[in-house]
Structures are given as structure tokens and as C-alpha cells.
Amino acid sequence: MTAAMAIMVLIYYVYQGVRAKGLKYFLHEFSAVGIIMALIELLEMVVRPFSLALRLFANILAGELLIVTFVGLCAYILPLPFMLFEVFVAFVQALVFMLLSTAYIAMAAQEEEH
């Protein structure tokens, strides 16, 4: 699920970048430096959604493992505060995912100053 959401962010911010800048979003000047910069930006395009997905997945997994651990220790009362805390963490992670996605899309669509 986290990877699917990150791939949707990737597709959308590439779309916004191409819409705002045309094919200049991918292409740079035809020189050794331009080709290297294009490859670095292509790598950056892939790493951003991967880091979003990994961050979200790791935080969800950590919360679930914490709850499972305390359910194993005391099944009725002890896990309840951790479950409520996990709901709070889920809201915070959704906010972080949304803010980072918005920042990536805004950076892709902004006009460069010359």
C-alpha cells in the first residue's frame, strides 16, 4: 500500500513537472555535465518515492510490533494506550507523507529563475 501511494506521487509529480516545463524537465544541455545531471535527477526521481514508502512502512510496522508485543504481555489493559498512540502516529505519518508529496510536486512544477 505504501509503495502504491508513493508510485502515484511519482507519476503525479513527473506529470506536473512535464506540464510546467515540457520536455526540459527531463532533458538538459547536451554535454557531459548535462548528461550526468540528468542521470542524477532520474535517480532522485526514483529515490524520493522509495524513501516516502519506506518511511511510512517502517513507522506503521514499528507501531504494530509494539502493540503485538504488549498484547502478548498483558492482553486487556496494557495495549490500549499504545493503540491510541498508534492512531496518533498514523495521523502524523499521513501528514508527513502529504507534506513531502506536496513539496516534491511543488519543486517539480516551479519555474526556474535565470
JSON list of C-alpha atoms in Angstrom, two decimals:
[
{"chain": "A", "resi": 1, "resn": "MET", "atom": "CA", "xyz": [0.00, 0.00, 0.00]},
{"chain": "A", "resi": 2, "resn": "THR", "atom": "CA", "xyz": [2.75, 2.46, 0.88]},
{"chain": "A", "resi": 3, "resn": "ALA", "atom": "CA", "xyz": [4.61, 1.67, -2.36]},
{"chain": "A", "resi": 4, "resn": "ALA", "atom": "CA", "xyz": [1.43, 2.17, -4.39]},
{"chain": "A", "resi": 5, "resn": "MET", "atom": "CA", "xyz": [0.85, 5.57, -2.80]},
{"chain": "A", "resi": 6, "resn": "ALA", "atom": "CA", "xyz": [4.47, 6.55, -3.44]},
{"chain": "A", "resi": 7, "resn": "ILE", "atom": "CA", "xyz": [4.24, 5.45, -7.09]},
{"chain": "A", "resi": 8, "resn": "MET", "atom": "CA", "xyz": [1.13, 7.60, -7.51]},
{"chain": "A", "resi": 9, "resn": "VAL", "atom": "CA", "xyz": [3.07, 10.56, -6.08]},
{"chain": "A", "resi": 10, "resn": "LEU", "atom": "CA", "xyz": [5.93, 9.83, -8.53]},
{"chain": "A", "resi": 11, "resn": "ILE", "atom": "CA", "xyz": [3.58, 9.74, -11.51]},
{"chain": "A", "resi": 12, "resn": "TYR", "atom": "CA", "xyz": [1.83, 12.92, -10.43]},
{"chain": "A", "resi": 13, "resn": "TYR", "atom": "CA", "xyz": [4.95, 14.98, -9.80]},
{"chain": "A", "resi": 14, "resn": "VAL", "atom": "CA", "xyz": [6.53, 13.86, -13.07]},
{"chain": "A", "resi": 15, "resn": "TYR", "atom": "CA", "xyz": [3.28, 14.85, -14.81]},
{"chain": "A", "resi": 16, "resn": "GLN", "atom": "CA", "xyz": [3.30, 18.26, -13.10]},
{"chain": "A", "resi": 17, "resn": "GLY", "atom": "CA", "xyz": [6.96, 18.79, -13.97]},
{"chain": "A", "resi": 18, "resn": "VAL", "atom": "CA", "xyz": [6.41, 17.94, -17.64]},
{"chain": "A", "resi": 19, "resn": "ARG", "atom": "CA", "xyz": [3.28, 20.07, -17.72]},
{"chain": "A", "resi": 20, "resn": "ALA", "atom": "CA", "xyz": [5.12, 23.07, -16.28]},
{"chain": "A", "resi": 21, "resn": "LYS", "atom": "CA", "xyz": [8.45, 22.72, -18.10]},
{"chain": "A", "resi": 22, "resn": "GLY", "atom": "CA", "xyz": [7.78, 20.47, -21.08]},
{"chain": "A", "resi": 23, "resn": "LEU", "atom": "CA", "xyz": [10.49, 18.03, -22.08]},
{"chain": "A", "resi": 24, "resn": "LYS", "atom": "CA", "xyz": [13.06, 20.33, -20.47]},
{"chain": "A", "resi": 25, "resn": "TYR", "atom": "CA", "xyz": [12.02, 18.63, -17.25]},
{"chain": "A", "resi": 26, "resn": "PHE", "atom": "CA", "xyz": [13.97, 15.55, -18.38]},
{"chain": "A", "resi": 27, "resn": "LEU", "atom": "CA", "xyz": [16.49, 16.95, -20.82]},
{"chain": "A", "resi": 28, "resn": "HIS", "atom": "CA", "xyz": [19.41, 19.17, -20.03]},
{"chain": "A", "resi": 29, "resn": "GLU", "atom": "CA", "xyz": [22.09, 20.62, -22.21]},
{"chain": "A", "resi": 30, "resn": "PHE", "atom": "CA", "xyz": [23.89, 18.06, -24.34]},
{"chain": "A", "resi": 31, "resn": "SER", "atom": "CA", "xyz": [27.24, 17.95, -22.59]},
{"chain": "A", "resi": 32, "resn": "ALA", "atom": "CA", "xyz": [28.94, 15.61, -20.16]},
{"chain": "A", "resi": 33, "resn": "VAL", "atom": "CA", "xyz": [27.74, 17.69, -17.21]},
{"chain": "A", "resi": 34, "resn": "GLY", "atom": "CA", "xyz": [24.19, 17.86, -18.59]},
{"chain": "A", "resi": 35, "resn": "ILE", "atom": "CA", "xyz": [24.02, 14.10, -19.06]},
{"chain": "A", "resi": 36, "resn": "ILE", "atom": "CA", "xyz": [25.36, 13.47, -15.55]},
{"chain": "A", "resi": 37, "resn": "MET", "atom": "CA", "xyz": [22.85, 15.94, -14.10]},
{"chain": "A", "resi": 38, "resn": "ALA", "atom": "CA", "xyz": [20.00, 14.24, -15.98]},
{"chain": "A", "resi": 39, "resn": "LEU", "atom": "CA", "xyz": [21.06, 10.85, -14.60]},
{"chain": "A", "resi": 40, "resn": "ILE", "atom": "CA", "xyz": [21.29, 12.23, -11.06]},
{"chain": "A", "resi": 41, "resn": "GLU", "atom": "CA", "xyz": [17.82, 13.78, -11.35]},
{"chain": "A", "resi": 42, "resn": "LEU", "atom": "CA", "xyz": [16.43, 10.50, -12.71]},
{"chain": "A", "resi": 43, "resn": "LEU", "atom": "CA", "xyz": [17.91, 8.70, -9.69]},
{"chain": "A", "resi": 44, "resn": "GLU", "atom": "CA", "xyz": [16.43, 11.37, -7.43]},
{"chain": "A", "resi": 45, "resn": "MET", "atom": "CA", "xyz": [13.00, 10.84, -9.02]},
{"chain": "A", "resi": 46, "resn": "VAL", "atom": "CA", "xyz": [13.13, 7.16, -8.09]},
{"chain": "A", "resi": 47, "resn": "VAL", "atom": "CA", "xyz": [14.62, 7.61, -4.61]},
{"chain": "A", "resi": 48, "resn": "ARG", "atom": "CA", "xyz": [12.06, 10.17, -3.41]},
{"chain": "A", "resi": 49, "resn": "PRO", "atom": "CA", "xyz": [9.00, 7.90, -3.66]},
{"chain": "A", "resi": 50, "resn": "PHE", "atom": "CA", "xyz": [11.04, 4.97, -2.35]},
{"chain": "A", "resi": 51, "resn": "SER", "atom": "CA", "xyz": [12.00, 6.97, 0.74]},
{"chain": "A", "resi": 52, "resn": "LEU", "atom": "CA", "xyz": [8.38, 8.06, 1.22]},
{"chain": "A", "resi": 53, "resn": "ALA", "atom": "CA", "xyz": [7.16, 4.47, 1.04]},
{"chain": "A", "resi": 54, "resn": "LEU", "atom": "CA", "xyz": [9.92, 3.13, 3.26]},
{"chain": "A", "resi": 55, "resn": "ARG", "atom": "CA", "xyz": [9.41, 5.80, 5.93]},
{"chain": "A", "resi": 56, "resn": "LEU", "atom": "CA", "xyz": [5.67, 5.22, 6.05]},
{"chain": "A", "resi": 57, "resn": "PHE", "atom": "CA", "xyz": [6.01, 1.42, 6.07]},
{"chain": "A", "resi": 58, "resn": "ALA", "atom": "CA", "xyz": [8.67, 1.41, 8.80]},
{"chain": "A", "resi": 59, "resn": "ASN", "atom": "CA", "xyz": [6.61, 3.63, 11.09]},
{"chain": "A", "resi": 60, "resn": "ILE", "atom": "CA", "xyz": [3.48, 1.55, 10.61]},
{"chain": "A", "resi": 61, "resn": "LEU", "atom": "CA", "xyz": [5.42, -1.67, 11.20]},
{"chain": "A", "resi": 62, "resn": "ALA", "atom": "CA", "xyz": [7.09, -0.33, 14.35]},
{"chain": "A", "resi": 63, "resn": "GLY", "atom": "CA", "xyz": [3.73, 0.67, 15.83]},
{"chain": "A", "resi": 64, "resn": "GLU", "atom": "CA", "xyz": [2.16, -2.68, 15.03]},
{"chain": "A", "resi": 65, "resn": "LEU", "atom": "CA", "xyz": [5.10, -4.58, 16.53]},
{"chain": "A", "resi": 66, "resn": "LEU", "atom": "CA", "xyz": [4.84, -2.50, 19.68]},
{"chain": "A", "resi": 67, "resn": "ILE", "atom": "CA", "xyz": [1.15, -3.29, 20.01]},
{"chain": "A", "resi": 68, "resn": "VAL", "atom": "CA", "xyz": [1.68, -7.02, 19.33]},
{"chain": "A", "resi": 69, "resn": "THR", "atom": "CA", "xyz": [4.43, -7.13, 21.96]},
{"chain": "A", "resi": 70, "resn": "PHE", "atom": "CA", "xyz": [2.24, -5.59, 24.64]},
{"chain": "A", "resi": 71, "resn": "VAL", "atom": "CA", "xyz": [-0.77, -7.69, 23.67]},
{"chain": "A", "resi": 72, "resn": "GLY", "atom": "CA", "xyz": [1.43, -10.72, 24.30]},
{"chain": "A", "resi": 73, "resn": "LEU", "atom": "CA", "xyz": [2.40, -9.41, 27.75]},
{"chain": "A", "resi": 74, "resn": "CYS", "atom": "CA", "xyz": [-0.99, -8.37, 29.01]},
{"chain": "A", "resi": 75, "resn": "ALA", "atom": "CA", "xyz": [-3.89, -8.80, 26.63]},
{"chain": "A", "resi": 76, "resn": "TYR", "atom": "CA", "xyz": [-6.52, -6.45, 28.00]},
{"chain": "A", "resi": 77, "resn": "ILE", "atom": "CA", "xyz": [-5.44, -3.19, 29.60]},
{"chain": "A", "resi": 78, "resn": "LEU", "atom": "CA", "xyz": [-1.76, -2.57, 28.79]},
{"chain": "A", "resi": 79, "resn": "PRO", "atom": "CA", "xyz": [-2.04, -2.35, 24.96]},
{"chain": "A", "resi": 80, "resn": "LEU", "atom": "CA", "xyz": [-4.86, 0.23, 24.96]},
{"chain": "A", "resi": 81, "resn": "PRO", "atom": "CA", "xyz": [-2.65, 3.35, 25.45]},
{"chain": "A", "resi": 82, "resn": "PHE", "atom": "CA", "xyz": [-0.28, 2.08, 22.77]},
{"chain": "A", "resi": 83, "resn": "MET", "atom": "CA", "xyz": [-3.14, 1.52, 20.36]},
{"chain": "A", "resi": 84, "resn": "LEU", "atom": "CA", "xyz": [-4.34, 5.08, 20.92]},
{"chain": "A", "resi": 85, "resn": "PHE", "atom": "CA", "xyz": [-0.78, 6.33, 20.48]},
{"chain": "A", "resi": 86, "resn": "GLU", "atom": "CA", "xyz": [-0.55, 4.34, 17.23]},
{"chain": "A", "resi": 87, "resn": "VAL", "atom": "CA", "xyz": [-3.63, 6.14, 15.91]},
{"chain": "A", "resi": 88, "resn": "PHE", "atom": "CA", "xyz": [-1.92, 9.46, 16.70]},
{"chain": "A", "resi": 89, "resn": "VAL", "atom": "CA", "xyz": [1.28, 8.29, 14.97]},
{"chain": "A", "resi": 90, "resn": "ALA", "atom": "CA", "xyz": [-0.75, 7.24, 11.92]},
{"chain": "A", "resi": 91, "resn": "PHE", "atom": "CA", "xyz": [-2.19, 10.75, 11.64]},
{"chain": "A", "resi": 92, "resn": "VAL", "atom": "CA", "xyz": [1.26, 12.29, 11.97]},
{"chain": "A", "resi": 93, "resn": "GLN", "atom": "CA", "xyz": [2.69, 9.95, 9.31]},
{"chain": "A", "resi": 94, "resn": "ALA", "atom": "CA", "xyz": [-0.17, 10.78, 6.95]},
{"chain": "A", "resi": 95, "resn": "LEU", "atom": "CA", "xyz": [0.58, 14.47, 7.48]},
{"chain": "A", "resi": 96, "resn": "VAL", "atom": "CA", "xyz": [4.30, 13.96, 6.81]},
{"chain": "A", "resi": 97, "resn": "PHE", "atom": "CA", "xyz": [3.57, 11.91, 3.68]},
{"chain": "A", "resi": 98, "resn": "MET", "atom": "CA", "xyz": [1.21, 14.60, 2.40]},
{"chain": "A", "resi": 99, "resn": "LEU", "atom": "CA", "xyz": [3.60, 17.46, 3.15]},
{"chain": "A", "resi": 100, "resn": "LEU", "atom": "CA", "xyz": [6.56, 15.75, 1.49]},
{"chain": "A", "resi": 101, "resn": "SER", "atom": "CA", "xyz": [4.46, 14.82, -1.54]},
{"chain": "A", "resi": 102, "resn": "THR", "atom": "CA", "xyz": [3.27, 18.41, -1.85]},
{"chain": "A", "resi": 103, "resn": "ALA", "atom": "CA", "xyz": [6.83, 19.70, -1.57]},
{"chain": "A", "resi": 104, "resn": "TYR", "atom": "CA", "xyz": [8.06, 17.30, -4.27]},
{"chain": "A", "resi": 105, "resn": "ILE", "atom": "CA", "xyz": [5.22, 18.28, -6.62]},
{"chain": "A", "resi": 106, "resn": "ALA", "atom": "CA", "xyz": [5.81, 21.98, -5.98]},
{"chain": "A", "resi": 107, "resn": "MET", "atom": "CA", "xyz": [9.53, 21.61, -6.71]},
{"chain": "A", "resi": 108, "resn": "ALA", "atom": "CA", "xyz": [8.79, 19.72, -9.93]},
{"chain": "A", "resi": 109, "resn": "ALA", "atom": "CA", "xyz": [6.34, 22.35, -11.17]},
{"chain": "A", "resi": 110, "resn": "GLN", "atom": "CA", "xyz": [8.17, 25.54, -10.17]},
{"chain": "A", "resi": 111, "resn": "GLU", "atom": "CA", "xyz": [9.70, 27.69, -12.85]},
{"chain": "A", "resi": 112, "resn": "GLU", "atom": "CA", "xyz": [13.47, 28.05, -12.83]},
{"chain": "A", "resi": 113, "resn": "GLU", "atom": "CA", "xyz": [14.94, 31.51, -12.49]},
{"chain": "A", "resi": 114, "resn": "HIS", "atom": "CA", "xyz": [17.62, 32.52, -14.96]}
]
